[in-house]
């Protein structure tokens, strides 16, 4: 449906249908998110090494926005790529990072209060004990994970929360039918409940994780002015009240050395709701963020945590002539030895990586092999071999290294995965950004 056809009367008349469609389609996400160990990582991980080195740990809690839901997710090969997954990528710019995502579809602030209370107390909780009638088919798995989540929260460096949209949705459904006085009365009650529940959530989390930074998002209003007319201001005022409530609750729990911050997402959505949510579009009438909306949310979180939101060069290029970007220790490599895509595998120039991490290497013409010494390991990489030697032991790799002519010189190119296999690097490849993140 084109924007000019998406009139006020149509929008208001179908508001309940829109919300019902959004709730029912949440069930489609069940096949797309693997609970397992709680990890929902949209980036393709080539290799993850946890060799006792420091890892920046992110735990995401909340509702379907935390889960990264978008309408129409019916392809089982599609992985959610929401704000939390983007935060993980931003973490890779700063070192080894890991994400566990516990976004529960349909969750309210009361449900998150119950869930975090069980996590804090180490108590057994049922699905209905979290929240009756949750549409998330994974909820039985989630309730069994409370001991694991408690352990992860204790180790977390950053805990992110999106919650509250499901608290106000029914009010937004009814707003056309309510008088100003009735709307205000219901809004005040929901605000009071929101503040009580969110404060309890933050206190529960803080009891388990005394020092992690907690970032709580406020609530955006999803419908554009063209659809609501004068009622737009009414709902924007309501959203502003929830922002004030989030600020107030966060300030009451915030402590030096244990920050509780508010991600002011609502301000970024104001005036551009049509492009940042699925509320308008051919068959996509849904409150959830678009990919641009999720990136907008991620930027707010990242700027609070790291003071920046970075995008690799290749992600801004319209051409696919450059297969990928390489980021080593937070620095994007810019050398004439460009990555090579061969037989579906990404290959990197070995010398560039060694220079970037400060490793030493030696080439042997007789054996066509490179010997690298780094981090207590001696690694021998032989051209054409499907094995590399790590401290004298053969280790299989999927594809062998090869020599590539660059100018007048032959450069050793090795597969991305071999960096992790042989040298113990943390190597993550984001297919969305077409970027490899390498951290020693």
Short mmCIF file of C-alpha atoms in Angstrom, two decimals:
data_model
loop_
_atom_site.label_atom_id
_atom_site.label_comp_id
_atom_site.label_asym_id
_atom_site.label_seq_id
_atom_site.Cartn_x
_atom_site.Cartn_y
_atom_site.Cartn_z
CA UNK A 1 0.00 0.00 0.00
CA UNK A 2 1.52 3.33 -1.04
CA UNK A 3 1.87 6.08 1.55
CA UNK A 4 -0.68 8.35 -0.14
CA UNK A 5 -3.23 5.51 0.04
CA UNK A 6 -2.52 4.81 3.66
CA UNK A 7 -5.05 7.32 4.99
CA UNK A 8 -6.00 8.14 8.51
CA UNK A 9 -9.34 6.37 8.41
CA UNK A 10 -7.82 3.17 7.03
CA UNK A 11 -5.09 3.22 9.64
CA UNK A 12 -7.43 3.77 12.56
CA UNK A 13 -10.05 1.36 11.29
CA UNK A 14 -7.57 -1.49 10.90
CA UNK A 15 -5.45 -0.81 13.98
CA UNK A 16 -6.63 -3.96 15.77
CA UNK A 17 -6.14 -6.09 12.66
CA UNK A 18 -2.61 -4.73 12.31
CA UNK A 19 -1.71 -5.62 15.88
CA UNK A 20 -3.35 -9.06 15.67
CA UNK A 21 -1.42 -9.83 12.50
CA UNK A 22 1.78 -8.81 14.21
CA UNK A 23 1.18 -11.04 17.21
CA UNK A 24 0.21 -14.10 15.18
CA UNK A 25 3.18 -13.76 12.87
CA UNK A 26 5.52 -13.77 15.86
CA UNK A 27 5.12 -17.53 15.90
CA UNK A 28 7.04 -17.75 12.65
CA UNK A 29 10.20 -16.70 14.43
CA UNK A 30 10.40 -19.95 16.38
CA UNK A 31 12.21 -21.75 13.60
CA UNK A 32 14.61 -18.88 13.09
CA UNK A 33 16.14 -18.40 16.53
CA UNK A 34 18.15 -21.20 18.11
CA UNK A 35 17.99 -21.06 21.89
CA UNK A 36 20.63 -23.73 22.56
CA UNK A 37 23.10 -21.98 24.80
CA UNK A 38 21.15 -18.76 24.48
CA UNK A 39 23.14 -17.43 21.54
CA UNK A 40 21.34 -15.68 18.70
CA UNK A 41 24.15 -14.40 16.53
CA UNK A 42 23.18 -13.11 13.09
CA UNK A 43 26.76 -12.88 11.95
CA UNK A 44 28.39 -15.97 10.47
CA UNK A 45 31.09 -17.02 12.89
CA UNK A 46 34.05 -18.54 11.11
CA UNK A 47 35.77 -19.47 14.35
CA UNK A 48 35.45 -18.43 17.97
CA UNK A 49 38.35 -19.03 20.27
CA UNK A 50 37.93 -18.58 24.01
CA UNK A 51 41.42 -19.29 25.25
CA UNK A 52 41.10 -17.55 28.58
CA UNK A 53 41.54 -14.11 27.07
CA UNK A 54 39.23 -11.27 28.02
CA UNK A 55 35.90 -11.34 26.22
CA UNK A 56 33.42 -8.45 26.27
CA UNK A 57 30.16 -10.18 27.11
CA UNK A 58 26.76 -8.81 26.10
CA UNK A 59 23.50 -10.22 27.43
CA UNK A 60 20.31 -8.97 25.75
CA UNK A 61 17.01 -9.26 27.64
CA UNK A 62 13.51 -8.18 26.66
CA UNK A 63 10.80 -8.62 24.08
CA UNK A 64 10.55 -9.31 20.35
CA UNK A 65 12.62 -6.21 19.51
CA UNK A 66 15.46 -7.74 21.50
CA UNK A 67 14.87 -10.97 19.55
CA UNK A 68 15.25 -9.04 16.28
CA UNK A 69 11.84 -9.98 14.93
CA UNK A 70 10.55 -8.67 11.60
CA UNK A 71 7.25 -9.61 9.92
CA UNK A 72 7.36 -12.20 7.18
CA UNK A 73 10.25 -14.20 8.64
CA UNK A 74 9.19 -17.52 7.14
CA UNK A 75 12.47 -18.70 5.63
CA UNK A 76 14.16 -21.06 8.08
CA UNK A 77 17.51 -20.06 6.63
CA UNK A 78 16.95 -16.43 7.63
CA UNK A 79 18.60 -15.42 10.86
CA UNK A 80 17.34 -12.42 12.84
CA UNK A 81 19.61 -9.41 12.46
CA UNK A 82 18.43 -6.93 15.04
CA UNK A 83 20.01 -4.31 17.24
CA UNK A 84 21.67 -6.88 19.54
CA UNK A 85 23.50 -8.61 16.68
CA UNK A 86 24.71 -5.24 15.44
CA UNK A 87 25.96 -4.46 18.95
CA UNK A 88 27.98 -7.67 18.84
CA UNK A 89 29.62 -6.48 15.60
CA UNK A 90 30.44 -3.17 17.26
CA UNK A 91 31.98 -5.12 20.13
CA UNK A 92 34.30 -6.90 17.67
CA UNK A 93 35.75 -3.51 16.77
CA UNK A 94 36.95 -3.27 20.36
CA UNK A 95 38.14 -6.83 20.98
CA UNK A 96 36.84 -10.33 21.57
CA UNK A 97 33.10 -10.11 22.17
CA UNK A 98 30.19 -12.51 22.68
CA UNK A 99 26.41 -12.16 22.71
CA UNK A 100 23.62 -14.16 24.31
CA UNK A 101 20.15 -13.03 23.31
CA UNK A 102 17.11 -13.80 25.46
CA UNK A 103 14.45 -11.79 23.65
CA UNK A 104 11.03 -13.32 24.39
CA UNK A 105 8.21 -12.68 21.95
CA UNK A 106 5.20 -10.91 23.48
CA UNK A 107 6.91 -10.22 26.83
CA UNK A 108 5.63 -7.38 29.04
CA UNK A 109 7.40 -5.53 31.84
CA UNK A 110 5.52 -7.70 34.36
CA UNK A 111 6.72 -10.82 32.55
CA UNK A 112 10.32 -9.62 32.58
CA UNK A 113 9.97 -8.79 36.26
CA UNK A 114 8.84 -12.35 36.98
CA UNK A 115 11.57 -13.83 34.78
CA UNK A 116 14.43 -11.79 36.24
CA UNK A 117 13.08 -12.47 39.73
CA UNK A 118 13.42 -16.21 39.13
CA UNK A 119 16.91 -15.67 37.70
CA UNK A 120 17.90 -13.68 40.79
CA UNK A 121 16.41 -16.14 43.28
CA UNK A 122 17.56 -19.27 41.47
CA UNK A 123 14.00 -20.53 41.64
CA UNK A 124 12.07 -22.78 39.28
CA UNK A 125 9.52 -20.92 37.17
CA UNK A 126 6.91 -22.07 34.67
CA UNK A 127 5.96 -20.46 31.39
CA UNK A 128 2.72 -19.17 32.93
CA UNK A 129 4.72 -18.02 35.93
CA UNK A 130 6.62 -15.71 33.61
CA UNK A 131 3.52 -14.51 31.77
CA UNK A 132 0.30 -16.27 30.84
CA UNK A 133 -0.38 -16.74 27.17
CA UNK A 134 3.02 -15.81 25.79
CA UNK A 135 3.10 -16.32 21.99
CA UNK A 136 6.75 -17.38 21.99
CA UNK A 137 6.91 -21.15 21.28
CA UNK A 138 10.39 -21.25 22.82
CA UNK A 139 9.23 -20.18 26.27
CA UNK A 140 9.53 -23.69 27.74
CA UNK A 141 13.19 -23.67 26.75
CA UNK A 142 13.72 -20.18 28.13
CA UNK A 143 12.36 -21.03 31.59
CA UNK A 144 14.83 -23.91 31.86
CA UNK A 145 17.73 -21.54 31.21
CA UNK A 146 17.40 -19.38 34.31
CA UNK A 147 20.51 -20.86 36.06
CA UNK A 148 22.54 -20.37 32.88
CA UNK A 149 21.30 -16.80 32.46
CA UNK A 150 22.22 -16.00 36.07
CA UNK A 151 25.75 -17.22 35.41
CA UNK A 152 25.95 -15.19 32.20
CA UNK A 153 24.66 -12.04 33.89
CA UNK A 154 27.36 -12.38 36.56
CA UNK A 155 30.01 -12.37 33.82
CA UNK A 156 28.35 -9.72 31.65
CA UNK A 157 29.97 -6.41 30.80
CA UNK A 158 26.88 -4.99 29.10
CA UNK A 159 23.21 -5.88 29.64
CA UNK A 160 20.69 -4.43 27.19
CA UNK A 161 16.91 -4.27 27.60
CA UNK A 162 14.01 -3.43 25.31
CA UNK A 163 10.69 -3.80 27.09
CA UNK A 164 7.36 -1.99 27.40
CA UNK A 165 5.89 -2.02 23.91
CA UNK A 166 3.53 -4.85 24.81
CA UNK A 167 2.40 -2.88 27.89
CA UNK A 168 1.06 0.04 25.87
CA UNK A 169 -0.11 -1.67 22.68
CA UNK A 170 -3.67 -2.30 23.88
CA UNK A 171 -4.00 1.34 24.92
CA UNK A 172 -2.83 2.44 21.49
CA UNK A 173 -5.40 0.07 19.97
CA UNK A 174 -8.20 1.80 21.88
CA UNK A 175 -7.08 5.41 21.75
CA UNK A 176 -9.52 6.41 18.99
CA UNK A 177 -12.46 5.20 21.05
CA UNK A 178 -11.41 6.81 24.34
CA UNK A 179 -12.13 10.29 25.61
CA UNK A 180 -9.15 12.39 26.57
CA UNK A 181 -9.91 11.80 30.24
CA UNK A 182 -10.22 8.03 29.87
CA UNK A 183 -7.07 7.85 27.78
CA UNK A 184 -5.15 9.84 30.41
CA UNK A 185 -6.45 7.66 33.24
CA UNK A 186 -5.33 4.48 31.49
CA UNK A 187 -2.03 6.04 30.49
CA UNK A 188 -1.30 7.04 34.09
CA UNK A 189 -2.03 3.49 35.30
CA UNK A 190 0.22 1.94 32.67
CA UNK A 191 2.97 4.40 33.45
CA UNK A 192 2.76 3.53 37.15
CA UNK A 193 2.90 -0.19 36.36
CA UNK A 194 5.79 0.36 33.93
CA UNK A 195 7.83 2.23 36.53
CA UNK A 196 7.16 -0.34 39.25
CA UNK A 197 7.98 -3.30 37.03
CA UNK A 198 11.04 -1.83 35.32
CA UNK A 199 12.54 -0.74 38.63
CA UNK A 200 12.09 -4.28 39.95
CA UNK A 201 13.67 -5.67 36.76
CA UNK A 202 16.71 -3.42 37.16
CA UNK A 203 17.05 -4.30 40.85
CA UNK A 204 16.80 -8.02 40.07
CA UNK A 205 19.51 -7.75 37.44
CA UNK A 206 21.72 -5.59 39.63
CA UNK A 207 21.48 -8.16 42.44
CA UNK A 208 22.93 -10.78 40.08
CA UNK A 209 25.33 -8.48 38.20
CA UNK A 210 26.60 -5.75 40.52
CA UNK A 211 28.94 -4.00 38.06
CA UNK A 212 27.77 -4.51 34.49
CA UNK A 213 26.53 -1.51 32.54
CA UNK A 214 22.79 -1.76 31.92
CA UNK A 215 21.21 0.09 29.00
CA UNK A 216 17.41 0.32 28.87
CA UNK A 217 15.63 1.56 25.75
CA UNK A 218 12.62 3.86 25.97
CA UNK A 219 9.45 3.29 23.90
CA UNK A 220 9.06 4.64 20.38
CA UNK A 221 5.66 5.49 18.91
CA UNK A 222 5.44 3.63 15.56
CA UNK A 223 2.68 5.34 13.53
CA UNK A 224 3.50 8.31 11.27
CA UNK A 225 1.66 11.60 11.39
CA UNK A 226 0.16 11.07 7.93
CA UNK A 227 -1.78 8.13 9.33
CA UNK A 228 -2.93 9.75 12.57
CA UNK A 229 -3.39 13.45 11.89
CA UNK A 230 -4.04 15.37 15.09
CA UNK A 231 -4.00 12.14 17.10
CA UNK A 232 -0.29 11.85 16.33
CA UNK A 233 0.51 14.46 18.97
CA UNK A 234 -1.59 12.59 21.49
CA UNK A 235 0.42 9.41 21.07
CA UNK A 236 3.75 11.26 20.89
CA UNK A 237 2.93 12.88 24.22
CA UNK A 238 2.18 9.44 25.67
CA UNK A 239 5.50 8.09 24.35
CA UNK A 240 7.25 11.09 25.91
CA UNK A 241 5.79 10.14 29.29
CA UNK A 242 7.31 6.68 28.99
CA UNK A 243 10.69 8.23 28.19
CA UNK A 244 10.42 10.35 31.32
CA UNK A 245 9.52 7.25 33.31
CA UNK A 246 12.51 5.32 31.92
CA UNK A 247 14.84 8.21 32.77
CA UNK A 248 13.44 8.43 36.30
CA UNK A 249 13.70 4.71 37.01
CA UNK A 250 17.23 4.46 35.59
CA UNK A 251 18.38 7.43 37.68
CA UNK A 252 17.02 5.79 40.85
CA UNK A 253 19.11 2.66 40.28
CA UNK A 254 22.19 4.20 38.64
CA UNK A 255 25.38 4.10 40.72
CA UNK A 256 28.98 5.07 40.20
CA UNK A 257 30.76 2.06 38.77
CA UNK A 258 27.44 0.37 37.97
CA UNK A 259 25.78 2.50 35.32
CA UNK A 260 22.14 2.28 34.30
CA UNK A 261 21.63 4.31 31.14
CA UNK A 262 18.64 5.02 28.91
CA UNK A 263 18.87 4.61 25.14
CA UNK A 264 16.65 7.40 23.83
CA UNK A 265 15.37 5.51 20.83
CA UNK A 266 11.99 7.26 20.71
CA UNK A 267 13.55 10.59 19.72
CA UNK A 268 15.28 8.94 16.75
CA UNK A 269 12.00 7.44 15.50
CA UNK A 270 9.98 10.66 15.85
CA UNK A 271 8.97 12.02 12.47
CA UNK A 272 10.44 9.11 10.49
CA UNK A 273 8.28 6.27 11.81
CA UNK A 274 7.24 5.25 8.29
CA UNK A 275 10.79 4.28 7.31
CA UNK A 276 11.92 2.86 10.65
CA UNK A 277 8.96 0.53 11.29
CA UNK A 278 6.83 -1.85 9.23
CA UNK A 279 3.66 0.12 9.97
CA UNK A 280 3.44 1.17 6.30
CA UNK A 281 4.16 -0.98 3.28
CA UNK A 282 2.80 -3.62 0.99
CA UNK A 283 1.42 -6.18 3.41
CA UNK A 284 3.86 -5.09 6.14
CA UNK A 285 1.62 -3.32 8.65
CA UNK A 286 3.50 -4.12 11.84
CA UNK A 287 4.96 -2.15 14.76
CA UNK A 288 8.39 -3.79 14.62
CA UNK A 289 11.49 -1.99 13.30
CA UNK A 290 12.71 -2.34 9.76
CA UNK A 291 16.38 -3.10 9.22
CA UNK A 292 16.98 0.65 9.18
CA UNK A 293 15.05 0.85 12.43
CA UNK A 294 17.15 -1.84 14.07
CA UNK A 295 20.31 -0.10 12.94
CA UNK A 296 18.99 3.15 14.42
CA UNK A 297 18.41 1.42 17.76
CA UNK A 298 21.86 -0.17 17.64
CA UNK A 299 23.49 3.21 17.02
CA UNK A 300 21.89 4.67 20.14
CA UNK A 301 23.09 1.74 22.26
CA UNK A 302 26.58 1.69 20.73
CA UNK A 303 27.13 5.42 21.14
CA UNK A 304 26.23 5.12 24.83
CA UNK A 305 28.61 2.21 25.31
CA UNK A 306 31.55 3.11 23.05
CA UNK A 307 30.90 6.67 21.97
CA UNK A 308 30.63 5.66 18.30
CA UNK A 309 28.97 3.41 15.75
CA UNK A 310 31.34 2.20 13.06
CA UNK A 311 30.60 0.98 9.55
CA UNK A 312 33.31 -0.77 7.45
CA UNK A 313 34.22 0.73 4.10
CA UNK A 314 32.95 -2.18 2.07
CA UNK A 315 29.48 -1.89 3.62
CA UNK A 316 29.10 1.58 2.10
CA UNK A 317 30.20 0.51 -1.39
CA UNK A 318 27.64 -0.23 -4.09
CA UNK A 319 30.01 -2.55 -5.93
CA UNK A 320 30.80 -6.14 -4.99
CA UNK A 321 34.22 -5.99 -6.68
CA UNK A 322 35.88 -5.91 -3.26
CA UNK A 323 34.82 -9.16 -1.55
CA UNK A 324 35.23 -8.05 2.05
CA UNK A 325 36.77 -5.69 4.59
CA UNK A 326 39.30 -6.84 7.16
CA UNK A 327 39.34 -5.32 10.64
CA UNK A 328 42.29 -6.34 12.83
CA UNK A 329 42.37 -5.16 16.44
CA UNK A 330 39.80 -2.52 15.57
CA UNK A 331 41.72 -1.13 12.60
CA UNK A 332 40.44 -1.63 9.08
CA UNK A 333 43.27 -2.82 6.84
CA UNK A 334 44.01 -0.75 3.76
CA UNK A 335 46.73 -2.43 1.71
CA UNK A 336 47.22 -3.33 -1.98
CA UNK A 337 46.90 -6.99 -0.97
CA UNK A 338 43.15 -7.22 -1.21
CA UNK A 339 41.18 -10.20 0.11
CA UNK A 340 40.42 -12.87 -2.47
CA UNK A 341 37.24 -14.90 -2.83
CA UNK A 342 38.09 -18.33 -4.22
CA UNK A 343 35.84 -21.41 -4.35
CA UNK A 344 33.48 -19.74 -1.90
CA UNK A 345 36.27 -19.17 0.65
CA UNK A 346 37.76 -15.86 1.79
CA UNK A 347 41.56 -15.70 1.64
CA UNK A 348 43.76 -13.03 3.23
CA UNK A 349 47.34 -11.97 2.65
CA UNK A 350 49.27 -13.53 5.55
CA UNK A 351 51.85 -10.73 5.77
CA UNK A 352 49.19 -8.07 6.35
CA UNK A 353 47.70 -9.96 9.29
CA UNK A 354 51.10 -10.65 10.85
CA UNK A 355 52.08 -7.00 10.56
CA UNK A 356 48.79 -5.89 12.10
CA UNK A 357 49.13 -8.09 15.18
CA UNK A 358 52.90 -7.82 15.55
CA UNK A 359 53.71 -11.47 14.84
CA UNK A 360 56.97 -12.59 13.25
CA UNK A 361 57.16 -14.77 10.15
CA UNK A 362 59.84 -16.45 8.03
CA UNK A 363 59.54 -17.84 4.49
CA UNK A 364 61.36 -21.01 3.36
CA UNK A 365 61.73 -21.28 -0.43
CA UNK A 366 62.81 -24.91 -0.29
CA UNK A 367 59.65 -26.12 1.40
CA UNK A 368 57.32 -23.33 0.15
CA UNK A 369 56.25 -22.73 3.72
CA UNK A 370 55.91 -19.85 6.16
CA UNK A 371 56.78 -20.25 9.84
CA UNK A 372 54.98 -17.88 12.22
CA UNK A 373 55.73 -17.40 15.89
CA UNK A 374 53.00 -15.78 17.94
CA UNK A 375 51.48 -16.10 21.42
CA UNK A 376 53.49 -19.15 22.41
CA UNK A 377 52.64 -20.95 19.16
CA UNK A 378 54.85 -21.89 16.26
CA UNK A 379 52.77 -22.39 13.15
CA UNK A 380 54.01 -23.70 9.80
CA UNK A 381 51.83 -23.02 6.77
CA UNK A 382 52.78 -24.85 3.58
CA UNK A 383 51.49 -23.80 0.18
CA UNK A 384 49.00 -26.36 -1.20
CA UNK A 385 48.78 -28.42 1.98
CA UNK A 386 45.50 -29.19 3.72
CA UNK A 387 47.36 -29.37 7.01
CA UNK A 388 49.19 -26.77 9.04
CA UNK A 389 51.61 -27.56 11.86
CA UNK A 390 50.83 -26.05 15.25
CA UNK A 391 53.66 -26.60 17.72
CA UNK A 392 54.76 -29.58 15.63
CA UNK A 393 51.31 -31.21 15.37
CA UNK A 394 49.37 -31.52 12.12
CA UNK A 395 46.03 -29.70 12.15
CA UNK A 396 43.63 -30.05 9.21
CA UNK A 397 42.30 -27.00 7.39
CA UNK A 398 39.49 -26.99 4.83
CA UNK A 399 41.39 -25.28 2.03
CA UNK A 400 45.14 -24.84 1.49
CA UNK A 401 47.14 -21.64 1.30
CA UNK A 402 48.34 -20.47 -2.12
CA UNK A 403 50.67 -17.92 -3.69
CA UNK A 404 49.15 -14.92 -5.43
CA UNK A 405 51.07 -12.55 -7.68
CA UNK A 406 50.70 -8.96 -6.43
CA UNK A 407 52.72 -6.64 -8.61
CA UNK A 408 56.13 -8.26 -8.93
CA UNK A 409 55.88 -10.25 -5.71
CA UNK A 410 54.26 -13.54 -4.72
CA UNK A 411 52.15 -13.19 -1.60
CA UNK A 412 51.03 -16.03 0.65
CA UNK A 413 47.24 -16.15 0.93
CA UNK A 414 45.59 -18.37 3.49
CA UNK A 415 41.94 -19.10 4.32
CA UNK A 416 40.29 -16.98 6.98
CA UNK A 417 39.53 -19.98 9.20
CA UNK A 418 43.22 -20.94 9.35
CA UNK A 419 43.97 -17.82 11.37
CA UNK A 420 41.83 -19.14 14.19
CA UNK A 421 42.86 -22.78 13.74
CA UNK A 422 46.57 -22.09 13.68
CA UNK A 423 47.24 -18.84 15.49
CA UNK A 424 44.41 -18.90 18.02
CA UNK A 425 42.88 -15.65 16.85
CA UNK A 426 39.23 -14.81 17.43
CA UNK A 427 37.89 -14.60 13.86
CA UNK A 428 34.30 -13.59 13.09
CA UNK A 429 32.81 -12.95 9.69
CA UNK A 430 29.70 -10.80 9.30
CA UNK A 431 27.97 -11.62 6.04
CA UNK A 432 25.75 -8.56 6.48
CA UNK A 433 28.75 -6.22 6.64
CA UNK A 434 30.95 -8.41 4.40
CA UNK A 435 33.65 -7.93 7.01
CA UNK A 436 36.02 -10.18 8.94
CA UNK A 437 36.87 -9.10 12.48
CA UNK A 438 40.17 -10.51 13.75
CA UNK A 439 41.23 -10.12 17.35
CA UNK A 440 44.32 -11.75 18.89
#
